[in-house]
Amino acid sequence: MNTSQAISTFIEFFRDRGHRLITGASLIPAPGDPVLFTTSGMHPLTPFLEGRPHPLGNRLTGVQRCLRTTDLDEVGDYSHLTLFEMLGSWSLGDYSGPQSLRFGYELVRDGFGIPPGLLHATVFGGDEQTGPDLQSQQVWTELGVPVELTAGENWWSGPTGLCGTDSELFVWTGEPPPRGTPGSDPRWVELWNHVSLRYQQLPDGTRRPLRQRSVDTGMGLERLLMVLQQQSSVFDTDLFRPWVSATAELWPAGERESRVIVDHLRSGVVITGDGVRPANTGRGYVLRRLLRRALTTLWRDDPGRSLADLPDPLVGGTLTHFQQSPGSSEVRGVLLAEEQKFRDLLTRGRRVLSRVRLSTPVTEQELRDLHQTHGLPPELVSELLAEQG
Ligand code: SER
């Protein structure tokens, strides 16, 4: 099943069960939202999950692009991405958690054809404020899916305080038959989170029950594709194939480096497509950091490499996939201007470092001085010093 078939299987399943399709939002949250980027499918729906009526009703489904930079150093392994897409379903005060789990099981087994014997679930085991999620445990048991009770991983809390118990569905990716549990064997890959949003977390850590109880589910599209296409990494799926093959041809590198280049440049294109421009603060800084990390990785092998070589259809195809309006030449222009800025900064940095005398290892004070006097960011100085040996 390729990307578009997987997306339509998901959406059609929920449409057939009374859910209306919502259009995915931009990576830039609504004004007043304290978070820099949209981090999950439910994020743009926050006001509706808090009780405001949604114009399309109380059963929704959709695909949402999300950006998370909390695991930046993990990018390069088989599954971590900064930009990813979440397939989601929502019940805004309509059906409750158990119904959502039953829908989930049916879709995974019948729609996606994943053998039920490869599934495992986890449910919330309880903490000092909220009891164990016995209802979800019972549903999974009735469905014949083995279930494990955990604490921390099965409490979901979002950036704006909405929270609740989370039941996660895992799929076995090792050689069958499955062994152990999600908590004890990493070959169980987390596929789909079903969150019963029942509380608002208050600043003092206590939980206030919500008047409207909702369900929010989110399934990472890339991981789903990895499982359905029986690949060992998200980068080996059809979704990433154009990026992986084009960059491998242009800029051969080790597996980890290639994945970092693909992930960061693809994210850079999409963030730019949503209207962000490189800057030293906020969203622009995240974009700058991703592009510079990609360029640093590219230039480690050959400083002559340039984003000017990124094929136009690759950038254009990505913007089309995410239904973004800027043309590829506008986005490529932003990337190239940032590349030039970074090249100039590196040249200046090397010149400054060849003239100043620094301690070994360099001190915090020296790094501060270099930043203030010469505008050289500490991480750049560290890179350049490492380069000098
Ligand atoms: N909010 C949950 C998540 O982020 C499910 O959508 O995983």
XYZ file of C-alpha atoms in Angstrom, residues 1-381:
381
model
C 0.000 0.000 0.000
C 1.570 3.293 -1.043
C 1.279 6.654 0.711
C -1.870 7.872 -0.987
C -3.607 4.500 -0.613
C -2.752 4.403 3.097
C -4.077 7.932 3.622
C -7.311 7.285 1.747
C -7.868 3.947 3.519
C -7.652 5.773 6.842
C -9.824 8.716 5.832
C -12.477 6.595 4.091
C -12.742 4.270 7.083
C -13.619 7.176 9.359
C -15.815 8.908 6.793
C -17.865 5.720 6.521
C -18.353 5.980 10.271
C -19.696 9.521 10.250
C -16.469 11.535 10.517
C -16.030 14.695 8.458
C -12.705 15.414 6.799
C -10.914 18.515 8.064
C -8.190 20.233 6.082
C -4.773 19.987 7.677
C -3.564 23.257 9.175
C -0.250 25.032 8.614
C 2.788 24.262 10.783
C 2.286 27.711 12.265
C -0.278 27.628 15.071
C -3.036 30.211 15.437
C -2.108 33.634 16.888
C -1.901 33.562 20.675
C -0.792 29.922 20.801
C 2.353 29.754 22.961
C 3.871 26.917 20.909
C 6.160 27.630 17.933
C 4.952 24.867 15.632
C 1.991 22.505 15.296
C 3.143 19.402 17.149
C 0.236 16.976 16.766
C -2.998 16.411 14.914
C -5.067 17.592 17.857
C -3.102 20.810 18.301
C -5.140 22.969 15.845
C -8.321 21.459 17.321
C -7.561 22.585 20.879
C -10.478 25.074 21.230
C -12.922 22.413 19.999
C -11.519 19.747 22.282
C -11.996 22.248 25.105
C -15.690 22.548 24.284
C -16.288 25.047 21.452
C -18.620 23.478 18.821
C -16.819 22.572 15.583
C -18.579 23.755 12.407
C -18.246 20.283 10.857
C -19.731 18.438 13.822
C -18.421 16.169 16.547
C -16.734 13.396 14.521
C -13.686 14.481 12.556
C -10.781 12.960 10.697
C -7.776 14.325 8.835
C -4.049 14.419 8.170
C -1.925 17.028 9.889
C 1.698 17.982 9.268
C 3.625 18.347 12.520
C 7.068 19.497 13.545
C 8.940 18.383 16.640
C 12.519 19.296 17.388
C 12.742 17.773 20.865
C 14.413 14.623 19.486
C 16.718 16.390 17.037
C 19.733 14.285 17.966
C 17.787 11.083 17.368
C 17.183 11.947 13.706
C 19.269 9.539 11.644
C 17.927 6.361 13.235
C 15.208 4.287 11.568
C 12.180 6.332 12.608
C 12.819 9.775 14.096
C 11.807 12.732 11.942
C 11.464 16.440 12.630
C 8.593 16.817 10.160
C 5.982 14.095 10.090
C 2.321 13.605 9.283
C -0.297 12.411 11.692
C -3.424 10.604 10.629
C -6.078 11.484 13.170
C -9.632 10.841 14.275
C -11.563 12.830 16.844
C -14.715 12.471 18.845
C -15.659 15.850 20.282
C -17.873 14.810 23.167
C -19.400 12.029 21.040
C -18.252 8.384 21.444
C -15.750 7.482 24.127
C -12.364 5.715 24.341
C -13.552 2.075 24.064
C -15.382 2.786 20.776
C -12.260 4.463 19.422
C -10.169 1.382 20.264
C -12.692 -0.850 18.491
C -12.568 1.377 15.397
C -8.788 1.281 15.568
C -8.611 -2.475 15.782
C -11.012 -2.923 12.871
C -9.108 -0.519 10.620
C -5.702 -1.964 11.422
C -6.859 -5.541 10.866
C -9.323 -5.224 7.980
C -8.322 -1.945 6.328
C -4.553 -2.223 6.592
C -4.414 -6.014 6.739
C -2.062 -6.205 9.711
C -2.367 -9.698 11.225
C -3.992 -9.430 14.679
C -1.343 -11.805 16.079
C 1.262 -9.049 15.539
C -0.536 -6.516 17.740
C 0.003 -5.517 21.345
C -1.600 -2.708 23.341
C -0.602 -0.683 26.354
C -2.943 1.132 28.739
C -2.572 3.549 31.623
C -1.763 1.728 34.858
C -2.766 4.576 37.196
C -0.951 7.209 39.241
C -1.557 9.162 42.433
C -4.319 11.283 40.850
C -6.021 9.015 38.308
C -6.872 5.321 38.510
C -5.889 2.623 35.998
C -7.698 2.562 32.644
C -9.564 -0.685 33.222
C -12.110 0.032 30.470
C -9.447 0.072 27.755
C -7.797 -2.973 29.244
C -11.108 -4.804 29.031
C -11.713 -3.797 25.394
C -8.308 -5.066 24.278
C -8.818 -8.293 26.188
C -12.208 -8.799 24.522
C -10.605 -8.188 21.129
C -7.904 -10.754 21.919
C -5.047 -8.240 21.852
C -2.442 -8.714 24.606
C -2.256 -5.660 26.819
C 0.359 -4.213 29.154
C -0.290 -1.649 31.900
C 2.270 1.145 32.130
C 2.415 4.480 33.953
C 4.273 7.424 32.374
C 4.015 6.450 28.695
C 0.249 6.119 28.849
C -0.533 9.522 30.262
C -0.784 12.026 27.425
C -0.501 15.716 28.040
C -0.278 18.338 25.329
C 1.325 21.755 25.171
C -1.840 23.577 26.220
C -2.817 21.504 29.254
C -5.365 19.104 27.774
C -4.541 15.626 29.011
C -5.823 12.154 29.695
C -5.155 8.457 29.550
C -3.570 7.106 26.412
C -3.901 3.623 24.994
C -1.238 2.738 22.450
C -1.319 0.093 19.773
C 1.995 -1.530 18.836
C 2.925 -3.804 15.959
C 5.625 -6.473 15.984
C 8.365 -5.775 13.435
C 10.765 -8.607 14.250
C 10.674 -12.175 13.002
C 7.381 -13.770 14.038
C 6.245 -14.990 16.466
C 6.271 -11.835 18.609
C 8.155 -11.893 21.850
C 7.967 -9.909 25.081
C 5.940 -6.728 25.458
C 6.276 -3.148 24.135
C 7.929 -2.265 27.427
C 10.546 -5.006 27.142
C 11.291 -5.415 23.414
C 11.979 -2.507 21.008
C 10.828 -4.577 18.021
C 7.321 -3.615 19.107
C 6.811 -0.360 17.186
C 4.290 2.170 18.446
C 1.685 2.721 15.759
C -1.372 4.525 17.074
C -2.233 6.547 20.166
C -5.811 6.824 21.389
C -6.126 9.537 23.998
C -9.201 10.036 26.163
C -9.019 13.768 26.798
C -10.781 14.218 30.080
C -8.758 16.767 32.028
C -7.137 20.160 31.875
C -3.792 20.182 33.644
C -3.537 23.289 35.852
C -0.269 25.145 36.509
C -0.094 23.672 40.041
C -0.061 20.141 38.563
C -3.615 19.207 39.542
C -6.150 18.027 36.952
C -9.532 19.648 36.422
C -12.115 17.371 34.736
C -13.380 18.721 31.395
C -17.099 19.172 30.873
C -16.815 17.640 27.416
C -14.968 14.322 27.192
C -13.271 13.856 23.856
C -11.132 11.297 22.082
C -8.061 12.220 20.070
C -6.165 9.646 18.083
C -2.939 10.037 16.174
C -1.013 7.618 13.987
C 2.316 8.575 12.440
C 1.912 8.148 8.668
C 5.596 7.362 8.091
C 5.679 4.553 10.662
C 2.470 3.114 9.290
C 4.040 3.061 5.804
C 7.180 1.427 7.178
C 5.077 -1.365 8.652
C 2.768 -1.765 5.641
C 5.640 -1.759 3.159
C 7.703 -4.058 5.421
C 10.683 -1.741 5.418
C 13.238 -1.399 8.157
C 13.158 2.407 8.239
C 10.757 5.216 7.384
C 13.339 6.440 4.859
C 12.845 3.261 2.808
C 9.134 3.921 2.162
C 7.694 5.345 -1.062
C 7.099 8.665 0.707
C 10.825 9.281 1.131
C 12.069 7.542 -2.011
C 12.345 10.702 -4.173
C 14.357 12.507 -1.486
C 16.556 9.547 -0.632
C 17.420 8.671 -4.217
C 18.007 12.252 -5.359
C 20.238 13.166 -2.420
C 22.135 9.842 -2.510
C 23.036 10.516 -6.129
C 24.023 14.132 -5.507
C 25.710 13.808 -2.150
C 26.800 10.266 -1.224
C 27.162 9.950 2.573
C 26.850 7.397 5.379
C 23.377 6.140 6.277
C 22.931 8.360 9.329
C 24.250 11.466 7.558
C 22.056 10.866 4.508
C 18.988 10.601 6.725
C 19.865 13.824 8.551
C 20.293 15.607 5.214
C 16.960 14.310 3.894
C 15.052 15.001 7.088
C 16.391 18.507 7.677
C 16.167 19.710 4.084
C 12.667 18.331 3.619
C 11.589 20.017 6.866
C 13.314 23.204 5.720
C 11.327 23.188 2.485
C 8.005 22.676 4.261
C 8.638 25.215 7.040
C 9.613 27.740 4.367
C 6.508 26.730 2.402
C 4.429 27.726 5.427
C 5.906 31.217 5.290
C 8.761 31.109 7.839
C 12.071 32.760 6.951
C 15.467 32.062 8.579
C 16.119 34.290 11.607
C 17.962 34.344 14.900
C 14.889 33.831 17.073
C 11.680 31.832 17.248
C 10.461 29.821 14.269
C 13.041 31.382 11.988
C 15.780 30.116 14.274
C 14.450 26.567 14.105
C 14.479 26.794 10.311
C 17.989 28.267 10.313
C 19.239 25.565 12.660
C 17.825 22.744 10.532
C 19.296 24.165 7.320
C 22.679 24.800 8.895
C 22.810 21.332 10.419
C 22.071 19.887 6.974
C 24.720 22.079 5.333
C 27.319 21.231 7.994
C 26.675 17.545 7.347
C 26.886 18.047 3.572
C 30.098 20.071 3.727
C 31.892 17.638 6.018
C 32.618 15.528 2.915
C 32.789 18.252 0.308
C 32.540 22.008 1.020
C 31.684 22.630 -2.625
C 28.233 21.045 -2.310
C 25.340 23.431 -2.808
C 21.581 23.396 -2.354
C 21.428 24.906 -5.843
C 21.692 21.272 -6.996
C 18.477 20.226 -5.234
C 16.236 19.189 -8.134
C 13.333 21.517 -8.721
C 10.735 18.704 -8.975
C 11.826 17.401 -5.567
C 11.122 20.742 -3.894
C 7.994 21.284 -6.005
C 6.737 17.749 -5.335
C 7.131 18.249 -1.589
C 5.253 21.563 -1.662
C 2.505 19.908 -3.698
C 2.286 16.956 -1.312
C 1.694 19.388 1.558
C -0.617 21.574 -0.558
C 1.517 24.653 0.019
C 1.155 27.701 -2.165
C 4.687 29.122 -2.674
C 6.405 27.947 -5.837
C 9.582 25.886 -5.694
C 11.706 28.768 -7.030
C 10.657 31.007 -4.118
C 11.500 28.300 -1.578
C 14.790 27.429 -3.297
C 15.659 31.132 -3.241
C 15.232 31.197 0.553
C 17.382 28.069 0.980
C 20.120 29.413 -1.279
C 20.221 32.801 0.451
C 20.618 31.019 3.790
C 23.365 28.817 2.361
C 25.246 31.917 1.203
C 24.834 33.592 4.591
C 26.158 30.517 6.335
C 29.131 30.238 3.947
C 30.016 33.889 4.618
C 29.736 33.362 8.358
C 32.000 30.322 8.213
C 34.586 32.201 6.177
C 34.518 35.049 8.664
C 34.638 32.590 11.578
C 37.714 30.835 10.199
C 39.436 34.175 9.668
C 38.690 35.338 13.221
C 39.760 32.031 14.768
C 43.062 32.103 12.898
C 43.811 35.466 14.538
C 42.646 35.062 18.155
C 44.365 33.049 20.832
C 41.999 30.725 22.721
C 42.437 28.432 25.726
C 42.284 24.671 25.276
C 39.538 23.787 25.855
C 37.866 27.056 24.943
C 36.195 28.753 27.943
C 32.577 29.901 28.267
C 33.794 33.499 28.558
C 35.768 33.234 25.292
C 32.721 31.798 23.531
C 30.608 34.695 24.855
C 33.206 37.240 23.674
C 33.397 35.691 20.197
C 29.629 35.841 19.965
C 29.343 39.432 21.166
C 32.328 40.888 19.314
C 32.295 38.887 16.089
C 28.735 37.496 15.937
C 30.007 33.911 15.936
C 27.505 31.550 17.605
C 29.135 29.182 20.165
C 28.057 26.013 18.326
C 29.677 27.341 15.156
C 32.916 28.121 17.011
